[in-house]
Amino acid sequence: MSRIGRRPVQIPKGVEVRLDGRVVQVSGPKGALSMQTHPDVTVALADGEVTVSRPTDQPRHKALHGLTRTLISNMVAGVTKGFEKKLEIQGVGYRAEKKGNGINLHVGYSHIVNYPAPAGISLDTPTPTEIVVRGSDKALVGQVAAEIRGVRPPEPYKGKGIRYAGEQVRRKAGKTAGA
């Protein structure tokens, strides 16, 4: 069996998990999430635990087994603790400011880039050069962070742009005068 897939997902206090056919619904203090599982995978709820099982040992079923268990585990973690991604802005004059439900990015273009926050996501700017993306859906938090980074990805010569916190940007040497 899959090492990840065979471990049951523990349901903490204050979290409610419901199974409606192939749809798994998880609700807790930070919100509610739902997901439709693959028809080949069986999800069961018993004794405060969610277990996932597969029909055969085919590689495809093994992959779905571990994936489904991890997605359910991420849903439970998201409605209890939530997820966050931090972004850093580097460059002279580059900054972000919170505007209503989204953020305005000043990142070297001739115009201000407005990024509205999708439902279930909160965007904060503790300092003008930091952006914090928070939400209960792990995939959506990562997608929003990637879209914000994509507005002005870090360039390899001076390192200016939007990057994930702690991301190392590989720098290139500039042109040198030839003889």
PDB file of C-alpha atoms in Angstrom:
ATOM      1  CA  MET A   1       0.000   0.000   0.000  1.00  0.00           C
ATOM      2  CA  SER A   2       0.942   3.618  -0.342  1.00  0.00           C
ATOM      3  CA  ARG A   3       2.721   4.773   2.794  1.00  0.00           C
ATOM      4  CA  ILE A   4       0.954   8.118   2.671  1.00  0.00           C
ATOM      5  CA  GLY A   5      -2.405   6.758   1.555  1.00  0.00           C
ATOM      6  CA  ARG A   6      -2.756   4.156   4.285  1.00  0.00           C
ATOM      7  CA  ARG A   7      -2.435   6.664   7.138  1.00  0.00           C
ATOM      8  CA  PRO A   8      -5.863   7.878   8.268  1.00  0.00           C
ATOM      9  CA  VAL A   9      -6.597  11.609   8.447  1.00  0.00           C
ATOM     10  CA  GLN A  10      -7.413  12.631  12.032  1.00  0.00           C
ATOM     11  CA  ILE A  11     -10.350  15.025  12.387  1.00  0.00           C
ATOM     12  CA  PRO A  12      -9.673  17.623  15.122  1.00  0.00           C
ATOM     13  CA  LYS A  13     -12.307  19.172  17.387  1.00  0.00           C
ATOM     14  CA  GLY A  14     -14.408  21.840  15.701  1.00  0.00           C
ATOM     15  CA  VAL A  15     -14.031  20.320  12.226  1.00  0.00           C
ATOM     16  CA  GLU A  16     -16.917  18.573  10.499  1.00  0.00           C
ATOM     17  CA  VAL A  17     -16.358  16.157   7.596  1.00  0.00           C
ATOM     18  CA  ARG A  18     -19.260  14.891   5.473  1.00  0.00           C
ATOM     19  CA  LEU A  19     -19.287  12.393   2.633  1.00  0.00           C
ATOM     20  CA  ASP A  20     -21.956  12.784  -0.030  1.00  0.00           C
ATOM     21  CA  GLY A  21     -21.256  10.125  -2.630  1.00  0.00           C
ATOM     22  CA  ARG A  22     -17.870  11.046  -4.094  1.00  0.00           C
ATOM     23  CA  VAL A  23     -17.918  14.588  -2.664  1.00  0.00           C
ATOM     24  CA  VAL A  24     -15.953  15.241   0.537  1.00  0.00           C
ATOM     25  CA  GLN A  25     -17.021  18.383   2.419  1.00  0.00           C
ATOM     26  CA  VAL A  26     -14.904  19.785   5.256  1.00  0.00           C
ATOM     27  CA  SER A  27     -15.984  22.754   7.379  1.00  0.00           C
ATOM     28  CA  GLY A  28     -14.248  24.375  10.328  1.00  0.00           C
ATOM     29  CA  PRO A  29     -13.461  27.709  11.969  1.00  0.00           C
ATOM     30  CA  LYS A  30     -11.597  29.103   8.914  1.00  0.00           C
ATOM     31  CA  GLY A  31     -14.246  28.197   6.322  1.00  0.00           C
ATOM     32  CA  ALA A  32     -15.598  25.305   4.300  1.00  0.00           C
ATOM     33  CA  LEU A  33     -14.025  23.345   1.443  1.00  0.00           C
ATOM     34  CA  SER A  34     -15.294  20.575  -0.795  1.00  0.00           C
ATOM     35  CA  MET A  35     -13.687  18.216  -3.285  1.00  0.00           C
ATOM     36  CA  GLN A  36     -14.907  15.516  -5.645  1.00  0.00           C
ATOM     37  CA  THR A  37     -12.838  12.342  -5.438  1.00  0.00           C
ATOM     38  CA  HIS A  38     -11.869  10.041  -8.295  1.00  0.00           C
ATOM     39  CA  PRO A  39     -14.339   7.179  -8.936  1.00  0.00           C
ATOM     40  CA  ASP A  40     -11.627   4.525  -8.433  1.00  0.00           C
ATOM     41  CA  VAL A  41     -10.810   5.656  -4.878  1.00  0.00           C
ATOM     42  CA  THR A  42     -13.036   4.874  -1.868  1.00  0.00           C
ATOM     43  CA  VAL A  43     -13.250   7.327   1.046  1.00  0.00           C
ATOM     44  CA  ALA A  44     -14.693   6.210   4.399  1.00  0.00           C
ATOM     45  CA  LEU A  45     -15.464   8.140   7.582  1.00  0.00           C
ATOM     46  CA  ALA A  46     -15.383   6.332  10.954  1.00  0.00           C
ATOM     47  CA  ASP A  47     -14.366   7.090  14.562  1.00  0.00           C
ATOM     48  CA  GLY A  48     -13.173  10.641  13.863  1.00  0.00           C
ATOM     49  CA  GLU A  49     -10.903   9.491  11.035  1.00  0.00           C
ATOM     50  CA  VAL A  50     -11.069   9.606   7.259  1.00  0.00           C
ATOM     51  CA  THR A  51      -9.562   6.602   5.483  1.00  0.00           C
ATOM     52  CA  VAL A  52      -8.823   6.224   1.784  1.00  0.00           C
ATOM     53  CA  SER A  53      -8.573   2.879  -0.034  1.00  0.00           C
ATOM     54  CA  ARG A  54      -7.889   1.754  -3.600  1.00  0.00           C
ATOM     55  CA  PRO A  55      -9.140  -1.218  -5.633  1.00  0.00           C
ATOM     56  CA  THR A  56      -5.834  -2.571  -7.054  1.00  0.00           C
ATOM     57  CA  ASP A  57      -2.062  -2.116  -6.883  1.00  0.00           C
ATOM     58  CA  GLN A  58      -1.775  -0.585 -10.342  1.00  0.00           C
ATOM     59  CA  PRO A  59       0.580   2.415 -10.409  1.00  0.00           C
ATOM     60  CA  ARG A  60      -2.309   4.722 -11.357  1.00  0.00           C
ATOM     61  CA  HIS A  61      -4.352   3.591  -8.351  1.00  0.00           C
ATOM     62  CA  LYS A  62      -1.349   3.918  -6.040  1.00  0.00           C
ATOM     63  CA  ALA A  63      -0.854   7.511  -7.174  1.00  0.00           C
ATOM     64  CA  LEU A  64      -4.534   8.374  -6.733  1.00  0.00           C
ATOM     65  CA  HIS A  65      -4.522   6.769  -3.284  1.00  0.00           C
ATOM     66  CA  GLY A  66      -1.770   8.995  -1.886  1.00  0.00           C
ATOM     67  CA  LEU A  67      -3.001  12.078  -3.725  1.00  0.00           C
ATOM     68  CA  THR A  68      -6.564  11.792  -2.409  1.00  0.00           C
ATOM     69  CA  ARG A  69      -5.398  11.293   1.174  1.00  0.00           C
ATOM     70  CA  THR A  70      -3.071  14.314   0.962  1.00  0.00           C
ATOM     71  CA  LEU A  71      -5.781  16.545  -0.544  1.00  0.00           C
ATOM     72  CA  ILE A  72      -8.200  15.623   2.262  1.00  0.00           C
ATOM     73  CA  SER A  73      -5.463  16.226   4.856  1.00  0.00           C
ATOM     74  CA  ASN A  74      -4.766  19.662   3.328  1.00  0.00           C
ATOM     75  CA  MET A  75      -8.477  20.503   3.476  1.00  0.00           C
ATOM     76  CA  VAL A  76      -8.601  19.634   7.199  1.00  0.00           C
ATOM     77  CA  ALA A  77      -5.427  21.670   7.879  1.00  0.00           C
ATOM     78  CA  GLY A  78      -6.774  24.587   5.846  1.00  0.00           C
ATOM     79  CA  VAL A  79     -10.044  24.940   7.760  1.00  0.00           C
ATOM     80  CA  THR A  80      -8.220  24.713  11.123  1.00  0.00           C
ATOM     81  CA  LYS A  81      -4.935  26.646  10.691  1.00  0.00           C
ATOM     82  CA  GLY A  82      -5.034  28.034   7.152  1.00  0.00           C
ATOM     83  CA  PHE A  83      -2.142  28.495   4.738  1.00  0.00           C
ATOM     84  CA  GLU A  84       0.009  31.485   3.843  1.00  0.00           C
ATOM     85  CA  LYS A  85       2.677  32.405   1.315  1.00  0.00           C
ATOM     86  CA  LYS A  86       4.967  35.402   1.631  1.00  0.00           C
ATOM     87  CA  LEU A  87       6.331  37.396  -1.297  1.00  0.00           C
ATOM     88  CA  GLU A  88       9.114  39.987  -1.352  1.00  0.00           C
ATOM     89  CA  ILE A  89       9.464  42.910  -3.741  1.00  0.00           C
ATOM     90  CA  GLN A  90      12.956  44.111  -4.679  1.00  0.00           C
ATOM     91  CA  GLY A  91      13.821  47.073  -6.845  1.00  0.00           C
ATOM     92  CA  VAL A  92      14.109  50.833  -6.527  1.00  0.00           C
ATOM     93  CA  GLY A  93      10.605  52.299  -6.314  1.00  0.00           C
ATOM     94  CA  TYR A  94       8.917  48.904  -6.404  1.00  0.00           C
ATOM     95  CA  ARG A  95       6.157  48.606  -3.811  1.00  0.00           C
ATOM     96  CA  ALA A  96       2.713  47.210  -3.061  1.00  0.00           C
ATOM     97  CA  GLU A  97      -0.221  48.805  -1.273  1.00  0.00           C
ATOM     98  CA  LYS A  98      -3.457  47.285  -0.043  1.00  0.00           C
ATOM     99  CA  LYS A  99      -6.453  48.727  -1.856  1.00  0.00           C
ATOM    100  CA  GLY A 100      -9.866  47.456  -0.780  1.00  0.00           C
ATOM    101  CA  ASN A 101     -10.014  43.697  -1.274  1.00  0.00           C
ATOM    102  CA  GLY A 102      -6.882  43.535  -3.446  1.00  0.00           C
ATOM    103  CA  ILE A 103      -3.480  45.142  -3.880  1.00  0.00           C
ATOM    104  CA  ASN A 104      -1.956  47.727  -6.182  1.00  0.00           C
ATOM    105  CA  LEU A 105       1.535  46.916  -7.465  1.00  0.00           C
ATOM    106  CA  HIS A 106       4.043  49.593  -8.499  1.00  0.00           C
ATOM    107  CA  VAL A 107       6.676  47.440 -10.204  1.00  0.00           C
ATOM    108  CA  GLY A 108       8.302  49.529 -12.910  1.00  0.00           C
ATOM    109  CA  TYR A 109       5.533  49.623 -15.497  1.00  0.00           C
ATOM    110  CA  SER A 110       4.050  52.859 -16.824  1.00  0.00           C
ATOM    111  CA  HIS A 111       0.837  51.962 -15.002  1.00  0.00           C
ATOM    112  CA  ILE A 112      -0.206  50.571 -11.634  1.00  0.00           C
ATOM    113  CA  VAL A 113      -1.108  46.868 -11.692  1.00  0.00           C
ATOM    114  CA  ASN A 114      -4.280  46.157  -9.696  1.00  0.00           C
ATOM    115  CA  TYR A 115      -4.694  42.575  -8.450  1.00  0.00           C
ATOM    116  CA  PRO A 116      -8.119  41.819  -6.906  1.00  0.00           C
ATOM    117  CA  ALA A 117      -8.201  39.028  -4.321  1.00  0.00           C
ATOM    118  CA  PRO A 118     -10.369  36.027  -5.268  1.00  0.00           C
ATOM    119  CA  ALA A 119     -13.016  34.749  -2.842  1.00  0.00           C
ATOM    120  CA  GLY A 120     -11.494  32.992   0.169  1.00  0.00           C
ATOM    121  CA  ILE A 121      -8.120  34.767  -0.093  1.00  0.00           C
ATOM    122  CA  SER A 122      -6.867  37.725   1.934  1.00  0.00           C
ATOM    123  CA  LEU A 123      -3.938  39.834   0.772  1.00  0.00           C
ATOM    124  CA  ASP A 124      -1.925  41.885   3.284  1.00  0.00           C
ATOM    125  CA  THR A 125       1.034  44.224   2.918  1.00  0.00           C
ATOM    126  CA  PRO A 126       2.793  44.518   6.317  1.00  0.00           C
ATOM    127  CA  THR A 127       5.481  46.671   4.678  1.00  0.00           C
ATOM    128  CA  PRO A 128       5.501  48.196   1.184  1.00  0.00           C
ATOM    129  CA  THR A 129       7.934  45.506  -0.007  1.00  0.00           C
ATOM    130  CA  GLU A 130       6.142  42.456   1.451  1.00  0.00           C
ATOM    131  CA  ILE A 131       2.940  40.694   0.407  1.00  0.00           C
ATOM    132  CA  VAL A 132       1.265  37.971   2.486  1.00  0.00           C
ATOM    133  CA  VAL A 133      -1.307  35.698   0.811  1.00  0.00           C
ATOM    134  CA  ARG A 134      -3.593  33.847   3.270  1.00  0.00           C
ATOM    135  CA  GLY A 135      -6.448  31.397   2.799  1.00  0.00           C
ATOM    136  CA  SER A 136      -7.837  27.993   3.682  1.00  0.00           C
ATOM    137  CA  ASP A 137      -7.393  26.376   0.238  1.00  0.00           C
ATOM    138  CA  LYS A 138      -3.722  25.430  -0.222  1.00  0.00           C
ATOM    139  CA  ALA A 139      -3.916  25.195  -4.007  1.00  0.00           C
ATOM    140  CA  LEU A 140      -5.639  28.583  -4.328  1.00  0.00           C
ATOM    141  CA  VAL A 141      -3.093  30.276  -2.021  1.00  0.00           C
ATOM    142  CA  GLY A 142      -0.249  28.911  -4.163  1.00  0.00           C
ATOM    143  CA  GLN A 143      -2.002  29.908  -7.395  1.00  0.00           C
ATOM    144  CA  VAL A 144      -2.601  33.497  -6.231  1.00  0.00           C
ATOM    145  CA  ALA A 145       1.019  33.811  -5.050  1.00  0.00           C
ATOM    146  CA  ALA A 146       2.232  32.530  -8.437  1.00  0.00           C
ATOM    147  CA  GLU A 147      -0.009  34.994 -10.307  1.00  0.00           C
ATOM    148  CA  ILE A 148       1.275  37.928  -8.228  1.00  0.00           C
ATOM    149  CA  ARG A 149       4.880  36.792  -8.798  1.00  0.00           C
ATOM    150  CA  GLY A 150       4.101  36.522 -12.508  1.00  0.00           C
ATOM    151  CA  VAL A 151       3.293  40.246 -12.710  1.00  0.00           C
ATOM    152  CA  ARG A 152       7.047  40.975 -12.483  1.00  0.00           C
ATOM    153  CA  PRO A 153       9.197  37.845 -11.958  1.00  0.00           C
ATOM    154  CA  PRO A 154      12.741  38.464 -10.693  1.00  0.00           C
ATOM    155  CA  GLU A 155      15.164  39.197 -13.504  1.00  0.00           C
ATOM    156  CA  PRO A 156      18.622  37.566 -13.509  1.00  0.00           C
ATOM    157  CA  TYR A 157      20.848  40.651 -13.933  1.00  0.00           C
ATOM    158  CA  LYS A 158      19.883  42.930 -11.047  1.00  0.00           C
ATOM    159  CA  GLY A 159      17.421  40.661  -9.229  1.00  0.00           C
ATOM    160  CA  LYS A 160      14.587  43.191  -9.406  1.00  0.00           C
ATOM    161  CA  GLY A 161      11.021  41.903  -9.259  1.00  0.00           C
ATOM    162  CA  ILE A 162       8.611  39.939  -7.070  1.00  0.00           C
ATOM    163  CA  ARG A 163       9.925  36.725  -5.509  1.00  0.00           C
ATOM    164  CA  TYR A 164       8.842  34.205  -2.894  1.00  0.00           C
ATOM    165  CA  ALA A 165      10.268  34.819   0.587  1.00  0.00           C
ATOM    166  CA  GLY A 166      13.604  33.030   0.786  1.00  0.00           C
ATOM    167  CA  GLU A 167      13.800  32.370  -2.976  1.00  0.00           C
ATOM    168  CA  GLN A 168      17.334  32.461  -4.357  1.00  0.00           C
ATOM    169  CA  VAL A 169      17.555  34.177  -7.743  1.00  0.00           C
ATOM    170  CA  ARG A 170      20.392  32.950  -9.927  1.00  0.00           C
ATOM    171  CA  ARG A 171      22.315  36.018 -11.066  1.00  0.00           C
ATOM    172  CA  LYS A 172      24.059  36.405 -14.421  1.00  0.00           C
ATOM    173  CA  ALA A 173      27.115  38.494 -15.221  1.00  0.00           C
ATOM    174  CA  GLY A 174      26.414  41.512 -17.381  1.00  0.00           C
ATOM    175  CA  LYS A 175      28.089  42.311 -20.669  1.00  0.00           C
ATOM    176  CA  THR A 176      31.777  43.120 -20.606  1.00  0.00           C
ATOM    177  CA  ALA A 177      33.609  45.335 -23.064  1.00  0.00           C
ATOM    178  CA  GLY A 178      35.364  43.224 -25.700  1.00  0.00           C
ATOM    179  CA  ALA A 179      38.828  44.047 -26.974  1.00  0.00           C
TER     180      ALA A 179
END
